[in-house]
XYZ file of C-alpha atoms in Angstrom:
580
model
C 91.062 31.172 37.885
C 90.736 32.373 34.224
C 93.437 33.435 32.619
C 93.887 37.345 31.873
C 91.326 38.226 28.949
C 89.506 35.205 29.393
C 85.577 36.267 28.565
C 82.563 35.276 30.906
C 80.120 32.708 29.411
C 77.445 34.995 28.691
C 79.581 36.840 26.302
C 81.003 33.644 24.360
C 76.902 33.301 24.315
C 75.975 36.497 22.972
C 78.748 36.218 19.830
C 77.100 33.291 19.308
C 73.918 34.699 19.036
C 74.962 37.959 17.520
C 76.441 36.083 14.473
C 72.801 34.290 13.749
C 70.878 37.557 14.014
C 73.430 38.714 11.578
C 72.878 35.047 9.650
C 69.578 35.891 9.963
C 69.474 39.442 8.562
C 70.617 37.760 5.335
C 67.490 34.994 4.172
C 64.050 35.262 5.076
C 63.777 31.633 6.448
C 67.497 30.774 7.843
C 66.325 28.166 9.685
C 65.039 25.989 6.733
C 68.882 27.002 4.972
C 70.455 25.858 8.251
C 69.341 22.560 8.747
C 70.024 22.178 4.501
C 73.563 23.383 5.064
C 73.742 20.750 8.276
C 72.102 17.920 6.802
C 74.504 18.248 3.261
C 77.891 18.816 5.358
C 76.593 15.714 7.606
C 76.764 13.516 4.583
C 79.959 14.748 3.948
C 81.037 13.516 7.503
C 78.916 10.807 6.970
C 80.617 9.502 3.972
C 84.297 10.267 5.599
C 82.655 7.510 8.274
C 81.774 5.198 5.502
C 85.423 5.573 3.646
C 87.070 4.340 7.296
C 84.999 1.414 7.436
C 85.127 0.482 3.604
C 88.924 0.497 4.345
C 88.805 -1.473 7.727
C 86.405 -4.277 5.779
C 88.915 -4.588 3.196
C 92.228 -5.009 5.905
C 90.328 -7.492 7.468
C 89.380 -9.466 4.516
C 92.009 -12.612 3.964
C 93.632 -12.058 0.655
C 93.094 -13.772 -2.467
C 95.658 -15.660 -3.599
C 96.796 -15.839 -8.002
C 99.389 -17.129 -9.418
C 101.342 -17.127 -6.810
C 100.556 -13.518 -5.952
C 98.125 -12.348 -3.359
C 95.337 -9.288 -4.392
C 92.896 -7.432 -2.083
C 89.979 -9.165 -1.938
C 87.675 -6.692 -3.391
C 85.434 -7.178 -6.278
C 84.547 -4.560 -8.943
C 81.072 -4.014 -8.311
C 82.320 -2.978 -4.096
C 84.638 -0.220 -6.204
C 81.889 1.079 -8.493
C 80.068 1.780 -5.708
C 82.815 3.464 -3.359
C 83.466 5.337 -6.283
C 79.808 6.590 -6.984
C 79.621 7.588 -3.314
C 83.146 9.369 -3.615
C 81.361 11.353 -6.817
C 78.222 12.126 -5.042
C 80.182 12.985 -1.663
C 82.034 16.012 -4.242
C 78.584 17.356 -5.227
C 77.414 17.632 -2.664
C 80.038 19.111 -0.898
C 80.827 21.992 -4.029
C 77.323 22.484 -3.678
C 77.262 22.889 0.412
C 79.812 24.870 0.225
C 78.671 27.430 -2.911
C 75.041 27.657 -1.024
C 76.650 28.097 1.705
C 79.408 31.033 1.151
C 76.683 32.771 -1.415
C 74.746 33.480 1.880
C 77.410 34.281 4.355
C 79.537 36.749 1.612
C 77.362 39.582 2.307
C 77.398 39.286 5.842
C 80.254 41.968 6.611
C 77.985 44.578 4.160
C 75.352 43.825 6.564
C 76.826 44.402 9.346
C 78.620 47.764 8.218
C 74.917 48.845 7.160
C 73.826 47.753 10.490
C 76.049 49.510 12.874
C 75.876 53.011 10.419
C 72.385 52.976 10.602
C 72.588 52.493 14.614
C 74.747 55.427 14.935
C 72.367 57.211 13.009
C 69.713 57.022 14.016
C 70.801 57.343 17.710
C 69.788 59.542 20.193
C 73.156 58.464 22.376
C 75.318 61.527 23.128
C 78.363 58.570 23.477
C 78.144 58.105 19.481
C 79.923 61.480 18.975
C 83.320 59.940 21.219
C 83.558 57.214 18.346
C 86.873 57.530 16.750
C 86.451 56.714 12.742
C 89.637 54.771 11.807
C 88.445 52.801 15.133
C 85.118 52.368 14.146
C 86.268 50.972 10.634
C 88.827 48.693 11.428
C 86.383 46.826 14.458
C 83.820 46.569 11.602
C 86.180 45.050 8.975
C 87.920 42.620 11.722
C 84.651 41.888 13.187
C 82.674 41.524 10.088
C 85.498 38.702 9.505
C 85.192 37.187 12.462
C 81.410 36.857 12.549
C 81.434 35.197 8.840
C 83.856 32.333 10.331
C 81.619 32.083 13.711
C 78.844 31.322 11.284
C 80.862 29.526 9.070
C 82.438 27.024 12.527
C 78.775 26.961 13.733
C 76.753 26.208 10.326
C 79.494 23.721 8.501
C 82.444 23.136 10.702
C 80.606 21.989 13.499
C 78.488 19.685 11.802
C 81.541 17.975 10.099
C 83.672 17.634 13.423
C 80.865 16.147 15.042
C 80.654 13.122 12.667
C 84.268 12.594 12.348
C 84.437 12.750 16.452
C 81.298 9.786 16.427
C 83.481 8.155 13.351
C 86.799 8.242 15.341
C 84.979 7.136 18.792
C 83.064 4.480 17.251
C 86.117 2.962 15.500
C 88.187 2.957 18.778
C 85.315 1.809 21.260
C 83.555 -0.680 19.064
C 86.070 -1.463 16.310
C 88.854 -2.479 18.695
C 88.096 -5.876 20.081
C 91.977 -6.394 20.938
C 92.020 -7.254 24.922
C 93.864 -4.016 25.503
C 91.428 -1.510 25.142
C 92.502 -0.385 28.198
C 95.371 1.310 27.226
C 93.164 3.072 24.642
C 90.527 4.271 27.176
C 94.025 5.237 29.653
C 95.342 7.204 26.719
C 91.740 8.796 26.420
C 92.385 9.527 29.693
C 95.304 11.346 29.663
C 94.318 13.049 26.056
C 91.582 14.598 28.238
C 94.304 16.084 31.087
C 96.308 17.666 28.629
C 93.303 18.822 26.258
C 92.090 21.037 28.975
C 95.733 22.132 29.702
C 96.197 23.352 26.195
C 92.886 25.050 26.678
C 93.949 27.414 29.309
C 96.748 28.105 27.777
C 95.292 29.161 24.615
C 93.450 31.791 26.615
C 96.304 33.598 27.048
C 96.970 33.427 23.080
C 93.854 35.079 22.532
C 94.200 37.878 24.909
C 97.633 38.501 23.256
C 95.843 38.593 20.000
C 93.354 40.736 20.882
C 95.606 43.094 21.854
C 97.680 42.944 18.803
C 94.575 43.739 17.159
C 94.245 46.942 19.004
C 97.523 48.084 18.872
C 97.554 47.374 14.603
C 94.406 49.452 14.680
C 96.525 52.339 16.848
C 99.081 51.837 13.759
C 96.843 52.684 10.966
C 94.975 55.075 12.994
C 98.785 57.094 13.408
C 99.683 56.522 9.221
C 96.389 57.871 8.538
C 96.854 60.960 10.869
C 100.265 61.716 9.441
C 98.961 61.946 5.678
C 96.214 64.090 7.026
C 98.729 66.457 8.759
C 100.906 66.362 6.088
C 101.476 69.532 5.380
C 101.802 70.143 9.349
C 104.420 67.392 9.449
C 106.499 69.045 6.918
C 106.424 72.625 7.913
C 107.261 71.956 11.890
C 110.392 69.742 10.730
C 109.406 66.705 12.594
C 109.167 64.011 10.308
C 111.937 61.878 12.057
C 109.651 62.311 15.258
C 106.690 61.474 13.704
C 108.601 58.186 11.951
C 109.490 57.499 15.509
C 106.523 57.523 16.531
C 104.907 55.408 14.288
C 107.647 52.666 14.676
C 107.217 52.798 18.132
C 103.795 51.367 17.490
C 104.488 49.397 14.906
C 107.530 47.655 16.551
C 104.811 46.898 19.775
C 102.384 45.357 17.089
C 105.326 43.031 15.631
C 106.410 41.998 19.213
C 102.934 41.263 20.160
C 102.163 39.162 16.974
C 105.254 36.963 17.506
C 104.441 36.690 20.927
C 101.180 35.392 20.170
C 102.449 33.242 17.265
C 105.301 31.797 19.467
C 102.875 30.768 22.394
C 100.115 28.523 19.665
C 103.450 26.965 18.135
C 104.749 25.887 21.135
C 101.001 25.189 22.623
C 100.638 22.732 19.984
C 104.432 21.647 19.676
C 104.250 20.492 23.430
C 100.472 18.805 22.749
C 101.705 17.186 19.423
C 104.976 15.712 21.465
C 103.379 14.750 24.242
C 100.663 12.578 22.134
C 103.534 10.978 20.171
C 105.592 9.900 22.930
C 102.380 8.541 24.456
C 101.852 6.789 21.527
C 104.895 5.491 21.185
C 105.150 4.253 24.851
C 101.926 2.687 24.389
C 102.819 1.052 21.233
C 105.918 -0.506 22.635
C 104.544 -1.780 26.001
C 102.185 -3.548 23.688
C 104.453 -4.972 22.176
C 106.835 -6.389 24.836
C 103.257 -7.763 26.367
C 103.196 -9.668 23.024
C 106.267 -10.960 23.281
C 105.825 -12.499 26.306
C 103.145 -14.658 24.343
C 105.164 -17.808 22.829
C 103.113 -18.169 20.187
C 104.155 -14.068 19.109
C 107.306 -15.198 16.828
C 105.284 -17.981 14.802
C 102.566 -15.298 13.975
C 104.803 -12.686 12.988
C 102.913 -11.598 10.054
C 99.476 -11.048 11.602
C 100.765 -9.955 14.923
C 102.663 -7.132 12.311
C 99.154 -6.499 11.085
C 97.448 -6.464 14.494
C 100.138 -4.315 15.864
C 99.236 -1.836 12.759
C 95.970 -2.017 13.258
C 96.241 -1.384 17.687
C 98.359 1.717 16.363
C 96.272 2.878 13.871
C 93.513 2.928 17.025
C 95.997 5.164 19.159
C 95.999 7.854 16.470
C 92.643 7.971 16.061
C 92.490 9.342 19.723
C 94.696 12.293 19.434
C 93.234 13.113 16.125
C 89.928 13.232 17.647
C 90.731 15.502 20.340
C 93.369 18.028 17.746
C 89.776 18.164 15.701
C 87.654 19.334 18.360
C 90.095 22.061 20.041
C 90.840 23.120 16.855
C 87.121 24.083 16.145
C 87.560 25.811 19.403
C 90.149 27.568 18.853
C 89.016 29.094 15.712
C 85.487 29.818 17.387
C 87.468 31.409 20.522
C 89.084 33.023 18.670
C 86.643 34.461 16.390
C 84.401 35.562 19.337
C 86.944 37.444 21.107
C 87.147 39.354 17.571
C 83.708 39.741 17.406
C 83.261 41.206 21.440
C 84.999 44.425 19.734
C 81.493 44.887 17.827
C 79.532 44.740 21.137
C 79.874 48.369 21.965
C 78.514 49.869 18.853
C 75.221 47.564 18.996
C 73.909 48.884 22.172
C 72.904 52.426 20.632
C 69.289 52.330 20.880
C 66.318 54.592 18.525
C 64.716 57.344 19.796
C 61.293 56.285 21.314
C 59.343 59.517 19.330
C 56.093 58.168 21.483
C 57.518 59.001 24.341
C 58.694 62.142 23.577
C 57.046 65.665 22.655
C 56.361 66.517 19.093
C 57.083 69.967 17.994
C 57.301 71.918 14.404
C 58.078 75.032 14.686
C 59.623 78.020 17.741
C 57.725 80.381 19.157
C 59.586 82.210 22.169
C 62.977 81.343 23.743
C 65.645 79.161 24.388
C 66.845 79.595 27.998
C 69.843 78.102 29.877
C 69.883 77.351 33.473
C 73.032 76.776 35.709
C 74.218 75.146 32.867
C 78.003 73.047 33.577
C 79.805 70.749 31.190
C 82.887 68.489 32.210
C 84.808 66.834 29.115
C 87.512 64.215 30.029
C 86.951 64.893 33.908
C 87.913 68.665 33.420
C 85.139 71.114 34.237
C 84.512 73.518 31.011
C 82.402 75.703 32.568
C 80.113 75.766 35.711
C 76.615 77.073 36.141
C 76.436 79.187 32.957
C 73.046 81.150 32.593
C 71.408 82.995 29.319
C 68.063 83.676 27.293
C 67.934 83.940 23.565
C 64.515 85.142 22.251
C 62.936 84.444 19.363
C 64.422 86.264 16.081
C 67.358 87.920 17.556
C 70.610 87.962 16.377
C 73.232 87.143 19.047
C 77.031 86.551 18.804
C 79.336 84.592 21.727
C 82.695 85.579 22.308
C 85.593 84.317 24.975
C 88.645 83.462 25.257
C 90.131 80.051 23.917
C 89.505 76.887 26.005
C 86.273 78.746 27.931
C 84.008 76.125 25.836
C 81.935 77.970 23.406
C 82.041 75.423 21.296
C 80.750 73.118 23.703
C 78.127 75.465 24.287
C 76.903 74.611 20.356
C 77.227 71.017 21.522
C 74.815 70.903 24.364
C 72.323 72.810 22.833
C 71.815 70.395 19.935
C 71.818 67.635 22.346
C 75.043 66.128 21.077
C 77.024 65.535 24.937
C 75.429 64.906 28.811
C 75.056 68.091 30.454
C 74.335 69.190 34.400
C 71.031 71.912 34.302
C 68.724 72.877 32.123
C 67.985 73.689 28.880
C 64.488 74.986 27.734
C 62.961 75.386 24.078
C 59.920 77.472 24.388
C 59.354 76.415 28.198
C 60.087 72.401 27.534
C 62.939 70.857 28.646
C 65.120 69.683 26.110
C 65.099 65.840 27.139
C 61.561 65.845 26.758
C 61.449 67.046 23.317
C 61.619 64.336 20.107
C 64.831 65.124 19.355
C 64.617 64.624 15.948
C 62.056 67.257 15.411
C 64.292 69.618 17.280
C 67.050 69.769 15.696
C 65.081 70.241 12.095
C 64.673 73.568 13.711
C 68.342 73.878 13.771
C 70.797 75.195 11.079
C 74.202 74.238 12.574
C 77.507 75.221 10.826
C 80.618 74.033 12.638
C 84.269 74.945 12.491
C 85.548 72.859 10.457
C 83.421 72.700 7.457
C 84.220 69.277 5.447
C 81.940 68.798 2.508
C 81.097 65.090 1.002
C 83.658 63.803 -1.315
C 80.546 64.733 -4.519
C 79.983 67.679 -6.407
C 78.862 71.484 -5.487
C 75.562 70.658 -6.937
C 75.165 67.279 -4.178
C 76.650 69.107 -1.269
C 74.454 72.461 -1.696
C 71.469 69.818 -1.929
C 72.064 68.143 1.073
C 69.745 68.488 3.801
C 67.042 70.666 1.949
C 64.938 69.818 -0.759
C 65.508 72.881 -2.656
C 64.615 72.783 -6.940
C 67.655 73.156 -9.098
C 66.663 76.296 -9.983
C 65.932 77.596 -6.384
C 69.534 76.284 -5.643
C 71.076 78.564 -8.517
C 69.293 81.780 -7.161
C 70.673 81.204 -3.465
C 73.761 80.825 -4.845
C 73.645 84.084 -7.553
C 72.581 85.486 -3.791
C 75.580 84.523 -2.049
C 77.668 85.778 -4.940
C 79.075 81.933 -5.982
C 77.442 81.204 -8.714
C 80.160 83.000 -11.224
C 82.612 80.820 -9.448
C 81.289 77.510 -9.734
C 80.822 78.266 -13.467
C 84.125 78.711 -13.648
C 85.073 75.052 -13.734
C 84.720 72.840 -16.927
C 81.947 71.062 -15.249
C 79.930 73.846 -13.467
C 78.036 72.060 -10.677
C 78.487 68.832 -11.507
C 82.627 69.633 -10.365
C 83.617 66.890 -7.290
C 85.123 68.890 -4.462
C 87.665 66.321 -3.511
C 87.417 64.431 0.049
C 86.602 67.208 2.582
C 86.464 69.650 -0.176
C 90.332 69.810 -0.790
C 89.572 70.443 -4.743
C 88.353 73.301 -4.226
C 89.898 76.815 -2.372
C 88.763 77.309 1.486
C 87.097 80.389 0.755
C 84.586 78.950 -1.432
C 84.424 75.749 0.246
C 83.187 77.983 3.561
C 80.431 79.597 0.861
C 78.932 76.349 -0.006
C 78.851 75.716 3.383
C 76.867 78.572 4.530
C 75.230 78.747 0.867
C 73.944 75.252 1.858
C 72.982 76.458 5.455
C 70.696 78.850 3.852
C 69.244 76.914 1.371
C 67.457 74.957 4.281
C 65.505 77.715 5.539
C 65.502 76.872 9.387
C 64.366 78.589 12.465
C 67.160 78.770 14.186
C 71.234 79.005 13.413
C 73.872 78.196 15.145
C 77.357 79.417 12.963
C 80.526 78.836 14.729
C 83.072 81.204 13.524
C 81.721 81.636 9.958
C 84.358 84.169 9.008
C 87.469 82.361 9.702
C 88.437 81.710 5.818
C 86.831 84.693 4.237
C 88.207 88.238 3.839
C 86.711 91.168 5.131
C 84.711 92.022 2.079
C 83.035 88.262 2.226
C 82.617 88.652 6.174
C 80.949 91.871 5.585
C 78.641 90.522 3.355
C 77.676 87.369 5.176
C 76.908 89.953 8.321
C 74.788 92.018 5.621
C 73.285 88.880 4.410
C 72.200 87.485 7.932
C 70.864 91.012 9.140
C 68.521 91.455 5.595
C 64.877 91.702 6.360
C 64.602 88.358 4.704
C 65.970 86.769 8.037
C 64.472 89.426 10.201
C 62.506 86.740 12.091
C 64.849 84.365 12.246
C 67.202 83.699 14.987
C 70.860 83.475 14.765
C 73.454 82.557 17.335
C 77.109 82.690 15.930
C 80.440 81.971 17.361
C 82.721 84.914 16.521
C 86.744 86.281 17.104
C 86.513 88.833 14.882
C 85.740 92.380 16.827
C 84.520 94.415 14.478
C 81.958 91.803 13.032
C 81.272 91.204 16.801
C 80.670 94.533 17.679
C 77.813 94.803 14.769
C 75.652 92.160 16.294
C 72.536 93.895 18.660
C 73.204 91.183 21.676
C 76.466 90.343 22.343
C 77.399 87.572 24.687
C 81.100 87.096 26.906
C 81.596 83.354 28.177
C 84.259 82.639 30.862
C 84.271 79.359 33.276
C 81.876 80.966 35.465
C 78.658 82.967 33.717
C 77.644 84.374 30.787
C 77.382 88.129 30.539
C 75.913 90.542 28.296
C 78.225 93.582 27.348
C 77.785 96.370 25.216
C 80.812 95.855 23.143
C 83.540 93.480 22.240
């Protein structure tokens, strides 16, 4: 039975294979560069091979005897040579490894492009549930842990395979000492307790992993507080939200020694249990050896040979330490990289498949329309029509889900009944051309940490001077001049350089700018006064947007109550009233 967090196979396989597509992504011909990389860190393995038997040659070599003193017996030209191959074994591997990290530093760019342009492009309603801190700290870890899969695979794996032949060769073939069966019982047991260790290292890595979630919980709750600052300050409850975060943070540290504690011990027990093996080994062969008469007379070489028979044993354990090591780190790596999994499954919108359309012509109706978010029903069977250039505002109480009305209609969430844009259902339609019908202004109107000039450009393709006149229209133009550097002025991250009001006028300055068929403005008046509400109601009802049609989200009564078609959502319909 696997042990808790163990993964299946099939998912070990597709890390594997996820981390050369990534490999991949990175050279036009990563085949030719892999078998390069292999064949230069093979030499290096190769040459480890050749340093173990240059060694052996020269133990077994009689010494020469000068003066009275005894010398290897080695002559220069054997050293020039080792020391040539030493030389050449360097260059090649600085320039293994420089090829090789050149190609696999870009990797975690790659994969950050990757996944952004996945979530994209994306017609998946599931990509608007992805938490951001989340989302970043899976790509960083998992950007990690795909550059050392490829760098275990592509170098690692190459090099532990020649030491493994080097190590079995030199016990199997090198030992001709008639107790090679005590090295092949030792193998033996190695085997046992590899497998043990193993299985126990599962658990390690489920420990880890979960670490690694609960550190991402931790940043996610520092990054929150700073955000809420001002929240956090007002309401009093710092020491709450301090114990709060060390809640987490104290679960992160417990989980990290845990983890830490179990691979110490893991390879504490392994290590002892291969000395003590050794050791017992080692000994038994010598009492055998004293049993021979002829042991005490031979003292020196029997020292040797006894040097030599232990020098064998090590080799064993060393050989096994090598290989589960390059398992561990892959394991390890590929339960990392699992975290990834869930953000590469968003797939393109198939525009073949799909209606094209390019402009609207009559209505969008709702049919028996129900939403459930988090298992709790919003609202059920909800009903209305909205024609063609009329201006319409929605009203309800809090928590009724008029919001989430806005949400379904651009296609962002899963839905029960229909939706129809001029008599097509809406997932028939391409998407994509859809929603360039759609103006949508939410809530909570963030702007791109740029300038006023980049955020009123974005999304249209408006002229400079074309900007400037919808903005001397909105009445924001004498404002933005105002700063030292006009339109070129950054608005801070989310816009906090600048005051709300004017950040909301950008917004809707912006929303204008792109000229669409349809609106959708979810409470546009919630940071401007009455004057600037007043004039964004004047604004919307000018015969310049006569034709267009505008569906807005609205509290305030008296704007509410100006607007032709009013709508009032509760859990179970949609009605039309005459006033607010």
């Amino acid at each position: 039975m696997p042990a808790k967090g163990a993964m299946s196979r099939a998912e070990f396989f597709n890390s594997l294979k996820m981390s050369y597509n990534f490999f991949s992504k990175r050279t036009r011909h990563p085949n030719i560069y892999i078998a390069l990389i292999f064949a230069l860190i093979s030499m290096r393995g190769w040459m480890d091979f050749y340093e173990k038997g240059f060694r052996d040659m020269l133990e077994k070599r009689p010494p020469i005897k000068e003066n009275g003193f005894e010398r290897p017996s080695i002559v220069p030209g054997e050293m020039i040579v080792f020391m040539m191959l030493k030389l050449w074994w360097w260059s090649i591997d600085f320039v293994s490894k420089m090829t090789f990290e050149v190609l696999i530093t870009p990797i975690g760019g790659i994969i950050a492009q990757y996944i952004l342009t996945q979530m994209i492009f994306t017609e998946d309603p599931t990509v608007f549930d992805v938490v951001p801190s989340y989302c970043e700290y899976v790509i960083t870890e998992s950007s990690k842990a795909i550059a050392k899969i490829v760098r275990l695979l592509f170098v690692n794996m190459s090099n532990c395979f020649v030491q493994l032949c080097s190590d079995f060769y030199f016990i199997f073939v090198k030992d001709i000492s008639p107790y090679k069966k005590n090295s092949l019982s030792f193998i033996c047991f190695m085997v046992i307790i590899a497998f043990l260790k193993l299985y126990h290292l599962q658990k390690v890595f489920y420990i880890n992993n979960e670490a690694s979630d609960v550190n991402s919980e931790k940043e996610k709750q520092y990054i929150e507080t700073m955000d809420l600052f001002p929240v956090v300050k007002m309401s009093g409850e710092e020491k709450k939200m301090m114990s709060r975060y060390s809640r987490t943070l104290n679960r992160w540290e417990n989980l990290t020694i845990k983890g830490k504690v179990l691979l110490f011990s893991n390879d504490f027990v392994f290590n002892l249990l291969c000395d003590v093996v050794v050791s017992s080994i080692t000994i038994l062969y010598i009492a055998n050896k004293n049993e021979n008469s002829e042991f005490e007379m031979n003292l020196k070489d029997n020292c040797g040979e006894i040097s030599n028979f232990n020098r064998v044993l090590v080799y064993i354990p060393n050989c096994f330490i090598s290989a589960m090591k390059f398992y561990r780190d892959l394991a390890e790596s590929v339960v990392l990289s699992q975290k990834l999994m869930i953000y590469l499954d968003y797939i393109r919108e198939l525009k073949n498949e799909k209606i094209r359309i390019s402009s609207f012509s009559e209505s969008i109706e709702v049919k028996d329309l129900s939403y459930t978010c988090k298992d709790k029903l919003v609202f059920n069977n909800v009903s209305f029509v909205i024609s063609r250039g009329s201006k319409v505002v929605l009203f309800g109480k809090n928590g009724t889900g008029k919001s989430s009305i806005f949400k379904l209609l651009l296609g962002f969430d899963k839905y029960r009944g229909t939706i129809l844009f001029d008599g097509i259902e809406l997932s028939r339609l391409c998407i994509s051309d859809y929603r360039r019908l759609i103006t949508y202004v939410p809530q909570d109107t963030r702007l791109f940490d740029e300038s006023i000039y980049y955020n009123l450009a974005y999304g249209n393709s408006k002229s400079f001077k074309e900007i400037i006149e919808e903005c001397k229209s909105m009445g924001i133009h004498d404002a933005i001049m105002s700063f030292p550097s006009g339109y070129n002025t950054g608005v801070g991250e989310g816009g906090k350089s600048i005051n709300g009001g004017l950040k909301q006028k950008i917004f809707y300055t912006r929303a204008f700018l792109r000229d669409s068929e349809i609106y959708l403005f979810d409470e546009p008046t919630n940071n401007l006064d009455a004057n600037h509400s007043r004039f964004l109601l004047e604004y919307i009802r000018s015969p310049r947007y006569a034709e267009k049609t505008f569906f807005v989200i609205c509290h305030d009564r008296d704007i509410a109550n100006e607007f032709p078609t009013k709508f009032r959502l509760d859990k179970e319909c949609i009605e039309v009233v005459e006033r607010v």
